Amino acid sequence: MQDQKEIVENVFRYEYGKILAILVNRFGPAHLEKIEDAVQDALLKAMQIWGYQNVPDKPTSWLLRVAGNSLIDTLRRDKKMIKEGEFSKEMKSNPKEIALENSISDSQLKMIFACCHPALSVEYQIILSLKLIGGFGNKEIARVLLKKEEAVAKSFTRAKRKLKEEISTLDIPIEIGLQSRLFVVIRVIYLLFSEGYAPSSGDVAIKKDVCFEAIRLAMLLHENEYCRHPNLEALIALMCFHVSRFDARLDDQMEIVDLEHQDRSKYNKELIQIGIKHLEKSGTKAQQPSNYHLEAAVSYYHCVASSFQKTDWKSILHLYNLQLERQYSPVVELNRIIPYYKVYGPEKALKKLEQYKVSPHFKDSKLYYAIWAELLTQTGSFKKAEEALRAAIDLTNNELEKKHWTKKLEVLKP
């Protein structure tokens, strides 16, 4: 039997969005809240039953059948009769043999495009997509959007109401209409991947299933000629470069390995080559490079460097400078300090970090204290470095990060 904790993580993160997308596609956004309730009830039943029995061979089919039947019963009770049609007949006829993969792919993309309807604000589009498809919590969305949890909760309620009132079907627009929503859809996929690559909470360093799902959605978009935009090519390149380093990010004990100490022989050369091809396709003279281009280029330099010491830090620093010139971001400014330190030394980097601390953009974060600890260690200020590491440990909700920084703390102690 699978580990119960693993089942819970997979179901609530991965299956929720799939099933919700299928049911909304079948029954319409007008029933969104009832569909949410039905899916959540099915998940709770699964947790109760699977705790005592083996997990079904096709858990998504099981959950879909239970949620679908529950929804139909609810709609009947509310005297909102619908024709069950082929969907419910299919579920009842032979539920174990339902071929879900194609319908899941289509339904999830339809759901994302529906959430990215121009009648909704961009913020609403992103929050709806991350909540309904990604299964993100308010805290995770608040982190990626740099907002308060309370604000995210209120926005989600308003966005759901607007989706229900103004959007009746999940039909994907064609040609120009498809392209008009593409940029936000790409951003949603990027945020899904980012949370999988660096989870904000939990006890894993990488949520591989979330990352691979984001790549699958991106490749599905790429199949449509109206979606083959340079930004999508760059995003696919970025994801390939990141995924190529998965096996090197954790050691045999499944603990985090710093970039400096990663075994680069474990990097997936085939994925790096695929990333390079997409990055080459993303080149265009018609527009300035997007953040996806710049981030993909940064990851490229990390992937192709033969060692940490031989990394082209000057080029990476230049790419971060371009990102800040294009659009200011406090996260980018913090990340930029690492290549700045590699080029100009820890003392000058500390001054940059101090300038950031007194800026109006400063915010206590695990990233700030982790960088501060590294720079203080390099300058021999071990006592202050200990304090910075403790602050980073207090601020992270990721258990593996806590363990990683705690080990660093032990090394610093006399």
GROMACS .gro file of C-alpha atoms in nm:
model
  414
    1MET     CA    1   0.000   0.000   0.000
    2GLN     CA    2   0.124   0.347  -0.082
    3ASP     CA    3   0.229   0.570   0.203
    4GLN     CA    4  -0.082   0.752   0.327
    5LYS     CA    5   0.093   1.087   0.345
    6GLU     CA    6   0.211   1.052  -0.014
    7ILE     CA    7  -0.143   0.970  -0.125
    8VAL     CA    8  -0.285   1.277   0.047
    9GLU     CA    9  -0.019   1.502  -0.109
   10ASN     CA   10  -0.074   1.361  -0.457
   11VAL     CA   11  -0.453   1.367  -0.442
   12PHE     CA   12  -0.497   1.716  -0.305
   13ARG     CA   13  -0.226   1.870  -0.523
   14TYR     CA   14  -0.253   1.678  -0.847
   15GLU     CA   15  -0.588   1.502  -0.885
   16TYR     CA   16  -0.802   1.787  -0.749
   17GLY     CA   17  -0.735   2.018  -1.042
   18LYS     CA   18  -0.786   1.740  -1.296
   19ILE     CA   19  -1.123   1.629  -1.165
   20LEU     CA   20  -1.249   1.981  -1.105
   21ALA     CA   21  -1.156   2.079  -1.461
   22ILE     CA   22  -1.338   1.778  -1.608
   23LEU     CA   23  -1.656   1.842  -1.409
   24VAL     CA   24  -1.662   2.216  -1.478
   25ASN     CA   25  -1.607   2.140  -1.845
   26ARG     CA   26  -1.902   1.897  -1.839
   27PHE     CA   27  -2.146   2.086  -1.619
   28GLY     CA   28  -2.044   2.451  -1.666
   29PRO     CA   29  -1.896   2.726  -1.445
   30ALA     CA   30  -2.244   2.811  -1.312
   31HIS     CA   31  -2.214   2.507  -1.084
   32LEU     CA   32  -1.856   2.580  -0.976
   33GLU     CA   33  -1.919   2.592  -0.601
   34LYS     CA   34  -2.124   2.271  -0.603
   35ILE     CA   35  -1.852   2.104  -0.811
   36GLU     CA   36  -1.589   2.214  -0.558
   37ASP     CA   37  -1.797   2.067  -0.276
   38ALA     CA   38  -1.848   1.739  -0.466
   39VAL     CA   39  -1.477   1.701  -0.541
   40GLN     CA   40  -1.378   1.780  -0.182
   41ASP     CA   41  -1.632   1.529  -0.052
   42ALA     CA   42  -1.492   1.265  -0.288
   43LEU     CA   43  -1.140   1.338  -0.167
   44LEU     CA   44  -1.248   1.303   0.196
   45LYS     CA   45  -1.417   0.970   0.119
   46ALA     CA   46  -1.099   0.856  -0.052
   47MET     CA   47  -0.891   0.941   0.253
   48GLN     CA   48  -1.128   0.744   0.474
   49ILE     CA   49  -1.158   0.439   0.248
   50TRP     CA   50  -0.800   0.425   0.120
   51GLY     CA   51  -0.676   0.428   0.476
   52TYR     CA   52  -0.816   0.075   0.518
   53GLN     CA   53  -0.812  -0.061   0.163
   54ASN     CA   54  -0.570  -0.065  -0.125
   55VAL     CA   55  -0.571   0.243  -0.345
   56PRO     CA   56  -0.767   0.176  -0.669
   57ASP     CA   57  -0.562   0.104  -0.980
   58LYS     CA   58  -0.710   0.417  -1.135
   59PRO     CA   59  -0.764   0.660  -0.845
   60THR     CA   60  -0.862   0.949  -1.073
   61SER     CA   61  -1.142   0.739  -1.226
   62TRP     CA   62  -1.265   0.645  -0.879
   63LEU     CA   63  -1.266   1.006  -0.761
   64LEU     CA   64  -1.428   1.129  -1.080
   65ARG     CA   65  -1.708   0.875  -1.054
   66VAL     CA   66  -1.777   0.952  -0.686
   67ALA     CA   67  -1.765   1.330  -0.736
   68GLY     CA   68  -1.975   1.315  -1.052
   69ASN     CA   69  -2.248   1.104  -0.892
   70SER     CA   70  -2.250   1.329  -0.585
   71LEU     CA   71  -2.286   1.636  -0.804
   72ILE     CA   72  -2.573   1.486  -1.004
   73ASP     CA   73  -2.754   1.399  -0.679
   74THR     CA   74  -2.704   1.754  -0.551
   75LEU     CA   75  -2.836   1.910  -0.870
   76ARG     CA   76  -3.140   1.683  -0.861
   77ARG     CA   77  -3.211   1.775  -0.501
   78ASP     CA   78  -3.192   2.140  -0.596
   79LYS     CA   79  -3.447   2.070  -0.871
   80LYS     CA   80  -3.192   2.178  -1.130
   81MET     CA   81  -3.238   1.870  -1.342
   82ILE     CA   82  -2.981   1.803  -1.611
   83LYS     CA   83  -2.947   1.537  -1.872
   84GLU     CA   84  -2.680   1.304  -1.750
   85GLY     CA   85  -2.590   1.219  -2.109
   86GLU     CA   86  -2.290   1.019  -2.215
   87PHE     CA   87  -2.075   1.142  -1.926
   88SER     CA   88  -2.268   0.981  -1.641
   89LYS     CA   89  -2.349   0.672  -1.852
   90GLU     CA   90  -1.978   0.631  -1.920
   91MET     CA   91  -1.897   0.655  -1.550
   92LYS     CA   92  -2.161   0.399  -1.455
   93SER     CA   93  -2.101   0.152  -1.738
   94ASN     CA   94  -1.739   0.062  -1.675
   95PRO     CA   95  -1.569   0.311  -1.446
   96LYS     CA   96  -1.245   0.116  -1.414
   97GLU     CA   97  -1.182   0.137  -1.787
   98ILE     CA   98  -1.237   0.511  -1.840
   99ALA     CA   99  -0.961   0.651  -2.063
  100LEU     CA  100  -0.897   0.979  -1.890
  101GLU     CA  101  -0.570   1.113  -2.023
  102ASN     CA  102  -0.697   1.299  -2.329
  103SER     CA  103  -1.003   1.443  -2.158
  104ILE     CA  104  -0.795   1.551  -1.860
  105SER     CA  105  -0.548   1.734  -2.079
  106ASP     CA  106  -0.818   1.911  -2.274
  107SER     CA  107  -1.028   1.992  -1.968
  108GLN     CA  108  -0.739   2.137  -1.771
  109LEU     CA  109  -0.639   2.365  -2.057
  110LYS     CA  110  -1.000   2.466  -2.111
  111MET     CA  111  -1.025   2.547  -1.742
  112ILE     CA  112  -0.711   2.760  -1.749
  113PHE     CA  113  -0.831   2.947  -2.058
  114ALA     CA  114  -1.172   2.997  -1.895
  115CYS     CA  115  -1.007   3.134  -1.581
  116CYS     CA  116  -0.804   3.366  -1.804
  117HIS     CA  117  -1.117   3.518  -1.958
  118PRO     CA  118  -1.070   3.889  -2.044
  119ALA     CA  119  -1.385   3.972  -1.847
  120LEU     CA  120  -1.177   3.902  -1.536
  121SER     CA  121  -0.884   4.110  -1.414
  122VAL     CA  122  -0.539   3.957  -1.459
  123GLU     CA  123  -0.512   3.912  -1.083
  124TYR     CA  124  -0.844   3.725  -1.074
  125GLN     CA  125  -0.735   3.513  -1.370
  126ILE     CA  126  -0.416   3.404  -1.196
  127ILE     CA  127  -0.577   3.342  -0.857
  128LEU     CA  128  -0.858   3.133  -1.008
  129SER     CA  129  -0.616   2.927  -1.216
  130LEU     CA  130  -0.376   2.858  -0.931
  131LYS     CA  131  -0.658   2.772  -0.691
  132LEU     CA  132  -0.871   2.558  -0.919
  133ILE     CA  133  -0.609   2.394  -1.138
  134GLY     CA  134  -0.296   2.405  -0.922
  135GLY     CA  135  -0.467   2.343  -0.590
  136PHE     CA  136  -0.266   2.629  -0.439
  137GLY     CA  137  -0.350   2.750  -0.090
  138ASN     CA  138  -0.393   3.118  -0.006
  139LYS     CA  139  -0.047   3.129   0.152
  140GLU     CA  140   0.121   2.996  -0.164
  141ILE     CA  141  -0.065   3.242  -0.388
  142ALA     CA  142   0.012   3.527  -0.151
  143ARG     CA  143   0.380   3.439  -0.178
  144VAL     CA  144   0.395   3.433  -0.559
  145LEU     CA  145   0.183   3.748  -0.597
  146LEU     CA  146   0.347   3.929  -0.304
  147LYS     CA  147   0.007   3.987  -0.139
  148LYS     CA  148  -0.151   3.919   0.199
  149GLU     CA  149  -0.341   3.595   0.251
  150GLU     CA  150  -0.659   3.779   0.347
  151ALA     CA  151  -0.649   3.977   0.023
  152VAL     CA  152  -0.605   3.657  -0.179
  153ALA     CA  153  -0.903   3.492  -0.006
  154LYS     CA  154  -1.129   3.789  -0.079
  155SER     CA  155  -1.012   3.809  -0.441
  156PHE     CA  156  -1.080   3.438  -0.492
  157THR     CA  157  -1.437   3.473  -0.364
  158ARG     CA  158  -1.502   3.771  -0.593
  159ALA     CA  159  -1.334   3.603  -0.890
  160LYS     CA  160  -1.545   3.287  -0.850
  161ARG     CA  161  -1.861   3.494  -0.837
  162LYS     CA  162  -1.766   3.682  -1.153
  163LEU     CA  163  -1.672   3.360  -1.333
  164LYS     CA  164  -2.005   3.205  -1.241
  165GLU     CA  165  -2.208   3.512  -1.344
  166GLU     CA  166  -2.035   3.608  -1.667
  167ILE     CA  167  -1.887   3.291  -1.820
  168SER     CA  168  -2.128   3.016  -1.914
  169THR     CA  169  -1.906   2.764  -2.096
  170LEU     CA  170  -1.543   2.657  -2.113
  171ASP     CA  171  -1.512   2.671  -2.490
  172ILE     CA  172  -1.157   2.759  -2.589
  173PRO     CA  173  -1.144   3.064  -2.818
  174ILE     CA  174  -0.982   3.026  -3.158
  175GLU     CA  175  -0.701   3.208  -3.336
  176ILE     CA  176  -0.688   3.573  -3.220
  177GLY     CA  177  -0.905   3.501  -2.917
  178LEU     CA  178  -0.671   3.221  -2.818
  179GLN     CA  179  -0.368   3.445  -2.848
  180SER     CA  180  -0.531   3.722  -2.644
  181ARG     CA  181  -0.530   3.498  -2.335
  182LEU     CA  182  -0.201   3.325  -2.405
  183PHE     CA  183   0.031   3.547  -2.200
  184VAL     CA  184  -0.165   3.493  -1.878
  185VAL     CA  185  -0.197   3.119  -1.947
  186ILE     CA  186   0.181   3.101  -1.990
  187ARG     CA  187   0.229   3.289  -1.663
  188VAL     CA  188  -0.002   3.046  -1.482
  189ILE     CA  189   0.200   2.750  -1.611
  190TYR     CA  190   0.520   2.925  -1.504
  191LEU     CA  191   0.385   2.978  -1.151
  192LEU     CA  192   0.271   2.615  -1.132
  193PHE     CA  193   0.619   2.501  -1.227
  194SER     CA  194   0.785   2.744  -0.985
  195GLU     CA  195   0.590   2.609  -0.688
  196GLY     CA  196   0.680   2.256  -0.789
  197TYR     CA  197   1.048   2.343  -0.832
  198ALA     CA  198   1.083   2.528  -0.501
  199PRO     CA  199   0.787   2.437  -0.275
  200SER     CA  200   0.704   2.703  -0.018
  201SER     CA  201   0.593   2.443   0.236
  202GLY     CA  202   0.591   2.071   0.309
  203ASP     CA  203   0.870   1.820   0.353
  204VAL     CA  204   0.997   1.783  -0.005
  205ALA     CA  205   1.252   1.989  -0.195
  206ILE     CA  206   1.088   1.928  -0.533
  207LYS     CA  207   0.729   1.842  -0.627
  208LYS     CA  208   0.819   1.657  -0.944
  209ASP     CA  209   0.460   1.573  -1.041
  210VAL     CA  210   0.368   1.944  -1.036
  211CYS     CA  211   0.672   2.034  -1.248
  212PHE     CA  212   0.600   1.762  -1.504
  213GLU     CA  213   0.235   1.863  -1.518
  214ALA     CA  214   0.338   2.221  -1.596
  215ILE     CA  215   0.567   2.097  -1.873
  216ARG     CA  216   0.290   1.875  -2.013
  217LEU     CA  217   0.050   2.169  -2.029
  218ALA     CA  218   0.315   2.385  -2.197
  219MET     CA  219   0.387   2.117  -2.457
  220LEU     CA  220   0.015   2.076  -2.518
  221LEU     CA  221  -0.006   2.449  -2.585
  222HIS     CA  222   0.292   2.421  -2.816
  223GLU     CA  223   0.101   2.179  -3.036
  224ASN     CA  224  -0.138   2.462  -3.132
  225GLU     CA  225   0.008   2.683  -3.404
  226TYR     CA  226  -0.153   2.995  -3.255
  227CYS     CA  227   0.025   2.938  -2.924
  228ARG     CA  228   0.379   2.896  -3.055
  229HIS     CA  229   0.496   3.227  -2.920
  230PRO     CA  230   0.862   3.307  -2.833
  231ASN     CA  231   0.761   3.338  -2.466
  232LEU     CA  232   0.627   2.982  -2.466
  233GLU     CA  233   0.945   2.853  -2.631
  234ALA     CA  234   1.152   3.032  -2.365
  235LEU     CA  235   0.937   2.894  -2.082
  236ILE     CA  236   0.975   2.538  -2.212
  237ALA     CA  237   1.352   2.594  -2.231
  238LEU     CA  238   1.356   2.727  -1.874
  239MET     CA  239   1.164   2.426  -1.743
  240CYS     CA  240   1.384   2.178  -1.931
  241PHE     CA  241   1.701   2.335  -1.788
  242HIS     CA  242   1.561   2.324  -1.435
  243VAL     CA  243   1.433   1.967  -1.464
  244SER     CA  244   1.769   1.854  -1.605
  245ARG     CA  245   1.921   1.920  -1.261
  246PHE     CA  246   1.661   1.733  -1.055
  247ASP     CA  247   1.879   1.429  -0.980
  248ALA     CA  248   2.164   1.648  -0.855
  249ARG     CA  249   1.956   1.864  -0.622
  250LEU     CA  250   1.911   1.587  -0.364
  251ASP     CA  251   2.164   1.341  -0.221
  252ASP     CA  252   2.111   0.971  -0.146
  253GLN     CA  253   1.941   1.062   0.183
  254MET     CA  254   1.700   1.290  -0.010
  255GLU     CA  255   1.849   1.601   0.146
  256ILE     CA  256   1.917   1.931  -0.033
  257VAL     CA  257   2.251   1.974  -0.212
  258ASP     CA  258   2.378   2.329  -0.271
  259LEU     CA  259   2.444   2.428  -0.632
  260GLU     CA  260   2.812   2.450  -0.542
  261HIS     CA  261   2.828   2.085  -0.435
  262GLN     CA  262   2.602   1.926  -0.695
  263ASP     CA  263   2.734   1.631  -0.896
  264ARG     CA  264   2.711   1.773  -1.247
  265SER     CA  265   2.750   1.431  -1.403
  266LYS     CA  266   2.391   1.374  -1.288
  267TYR     CA  267   2.261   1.660  -1.502
  268ASN     CA  268   2.035   1.526  -1.779
  269LYS     CA  269   2.223   1.615  -2.099
  270GLU     CA  270   1.930   1.522  -2.324
  271LEU     CA  271   1.697   1.764  -2.146
  272ILE     CA  272   1.962   2.036  -2.164
  273GLN     CA  273   1.983   1.989  -2.541
  274ILE     CA  274   1.603   2.005  -2.572
  275GLY     CA  275   1.610   2.324  -2.366
  276ILE     CA  276   1.877   2.473  -2.592
  277LYS     CA  277   1.668   2.398  -2.902
  278HIS     CA  278   1.363   2.572  -2.756
  279LEU     CA  279   1.576   2.865  -2.640
  280GLU     CA  280   1.713   2.902  -2.993
  281LYS     CA  281   1.359   2.894  -3.134
  282SER     CA  282   1.255   3.165  -2.887
  283GLY     CA  283   1.486   3.422  -3.042
  284THR     CA  284   1.311   3.713  -3.211
  285LYS     CA  285   1.412   4.052  -3.342
  286ALA     CA  286   1.057   4.181  -3.313
  287GLN     CA  287   1.056   4.217  -2.937
  288GLN     CA  288   1.277   4.255  -2.633
  289PRO     CA  289   1.351   3.933  -2.444
  290SER     CA  290   1.091   3.844  -2.184
  291ASN     CA  291   1.164   3.741  -1.827
  292TYR     CA  292   1.123   3.381  -1.944
  293HIS     CA  293   1.408   3.435  -2.191
  294LEU     CA  294   1.630   3.593  -1.928
  295GLU     CA  295   1.557   3.330  -1.661
  296ALA     CA  296   1.610   3.051  -1.913
  297ALA     CA  297   1.946   3.200  -2.008
  298VAL     CA  298   2.050   3.213  -1.640
  299SER     CA  299   1.958   2.848  -1.598
  300TYR     CA  300   2.141   2.763  -1.921
  301TYR     CA  301   2.468   2.902  -1.783
  302HIS     CA  302   2.428   2.693  -1.466
  303CYS     CA  303   2.357   2.379  -1.671
  304VAL     CA  304   2.651   2.406  -1.909
  305ALA     CA  305   2.916   2.514  -1.656
  306SER     CA  306   3.162   2.230  -1.599
  307SER     CA  307   3.189   2.329  -1.232
  308PHE     CA  308   3.052   2.584  -0.987
  309GLN     CA  309   3.381   2.775  -0.996
  310LYS     CA  310   3.378   2.794  -1.377
  311THR     CA  311   3.023   2.933  -1.396
  312ASP     CA  312   2.997   3.245  -1.614
  313TRP     CA  313   2.892   3.472  -1.326
  314LYS     CA  314   2.946   3.792  -1.527
  315SER     CA  315   2.693   3.687  -1.790
  316ILE     CA  316   2.448   3.577  -1.520
  317LEU     CA  317   2.485   3.913  -1.344
  318HIS     CA  318   2.421   4.091  -1.675
  319LEU     CA  319   2.100   3.889  -1.722
  320TYR     CA  320   1.977   3.987  -1.375
  321ASN     CA  321   2.055   4.351  -1.455
  322LEU     CA  322   1.843   4.323  -1.769
  323GLN     CA  323   1.555   4.177  -1.567
  324LEU     CA  324   1.566   4.468  -1.321
  325GLU     CA  325   1.582   4.719  -1.606
  326ARG     CA  326   1.282   4.553  -1.769
  327GLN     CA  327   1.070   4.539  -1.453
  328TYR     CA  328   1.173   4.582  -1.091
  329SER     CA  329   1.124   4.286  -0.860
  330PRO     CA  330   1.254   4.259  -0.501
  331VAL     CA  331   1.301   3.883  -0.553
  332VAL     CA  332   1.514   3.941  -0.862
  333GLU     CA  333   1.714   4.207  -0.676
  334LEU     CA  334   1.789   3.958  -0.398
  335ASN     CA  335   1.882   3.677  -0.638
  336ARG     CA  336   2.109   3.918  -0.826
  337ILE     CA  337   2.326   3.962  -0.515
  338ILE     CA  338   2.465   3.608  -0.551
  339PRO     CA  339   2.626   3.661  -0.895
  340TYR     CA  340   2.723   4.014  -0.782
  341TYR     CA  341   2.909   3.854  -0.491
  342LYS     CA  342   3.080   3.607  -0.724
  343VAL     CA  343   3.196   3.890  -0.951
  344TYR     CA  344   3.281   4.164  -0.698
  345GLY     CA  345   3.336   3.980  -0.370
  346PRO     CA  346   3.138   3.937  -0.045
  347GLU     CA  347   3.216   4.281   0.105
  348LYS     CA  348   3.067   4.474  -0.187
  349ALA     CA  349   2.776   4.230  -0.201
  350LEU     CA  350   2.703   4.296   0.167
  351LYS     CA  351   2.679   4.667   0.091
  352LYS     CA  352   2.425   4.590  -0.182
  353LEU     CA  353   2.229   4.380   0.065
  354GLU     CA  354   2.234   4.664   0.320
  355GLN     CA  355   2.105   4.904   0.053
  356TYR     CA  356   1.820   4.665  -0.018
  357LYS     CA  357   1.737   4.642   0.354
  358VAL     CA  358   1.679   5.018   0.383
  359SER     CA  359   1.483   5.037   0.057
  360PRO     CA  360   1.101   5.058   0.053
  361HIS     CA  361   1.094   4.714  -0.112
  362PHE     CA  362   1.254   4.532   0.182
  363LYS     CA  363   1.062   4.244   0.327
  364ASP     CA  364   1.170   3.982   0.581
  365SER     CA  365   1.214   3.661   0.385
  366LYS     CA  366   1.403   3.335   0.410
  367LEU     CA  367   1.588   3.426   0.090
  368TYR     CA  368   1.717   3.752   0.237
  369TYR     CA  369   1.850   3.586   0.552
  370ALA     CA  370   1.997   3.288   0.363
  371ILE     CA  371   2.193   3.523   0.136
  372TRP     CA  372   2.295   3.737   0.431
  373ALA     CA  373   2.422   3.428   0.616
  374GLU     CA  374   2.628   3.320   0.315
  375LEU     CA  375   2.791   3.662   0.275
  376LEU     CA  376   2.860   3.695   0.648
  377THR     CA  377   3.021   3.350   0.647
  378GLN     CA  378   3.245   3.449   0.358
  379THR     CA  379   3.361   3.760   0.546
  380GLY     CA  380   3.427   3.566   0.866
  381SER     CA  381   3.135   3.714   1.066
  382PHE     CA  382   3.028   3.373   1.195
  383LYS     CA  383   2.824   3.493   1.495
  384LYS     CA  384   2.609   3.718   1.278
  385ALA     CA  385   2.586   3.442   1.017
  386GLU     CA  386   2.439   3.213   1.285
  387GLU     CA  387   2.173   3.474   1.366
  388ALA     CA  388   2.088   3.510   0.997
  389LEU     CA  389   2.054   3.134   0.951
  390ARG     CA  390   1.825   3.108   1.254
  391ALA     CA  391   1.606   3.380   1.102
  392ALA     CA  392   1.594   3.191   0.770
  393ILE     CA  393   1.499   2.871   0.954
  394ASP     CA  394   1.220   3.050   1.141
  395LEU     CA  395   1.077   3.195   0.821
  396THR     CA  396   1.065   2.883   0.604
  397ASN     CA  397   0.773   2.642   0.602
  398ASN     CA  398   0.969   2.381   0.408
  399GLU     CA  399   1.102   2.108   0.634
  400LEU     CA  400   1.393   2.012   0.408
  401GLU     CA  401   1.511   2.373   0.398
  402LYS     CA  402   1.495   2.386   0.777
  403LYS     CA  403   1.709   2.072   0.797
  404HIS     CA  404   1.954   2.203   0.536
  405TRP     CA  405   2.008   2.536   0.713
  406THR     CA  406   2.022   2.368   1.055
  407LYS     CA  407   2.315   2.159   0.928
  408LYS     CA  408   2.488   2.476   0.810
  409LEU     CA  409   2.426   2.626   1.151
  410GLU     CA  410   2.596   2.330   1.322
  411VAL     CA  411   2.904   2.378   1.103
  412LEU     CA  412   2.928   2.745   1.204
  413LYS     CA  413   2.916   2.672   1.577
  414PRO     CA  414   3.262   2.670   1.746
   0.00000   0.00000   0.00000
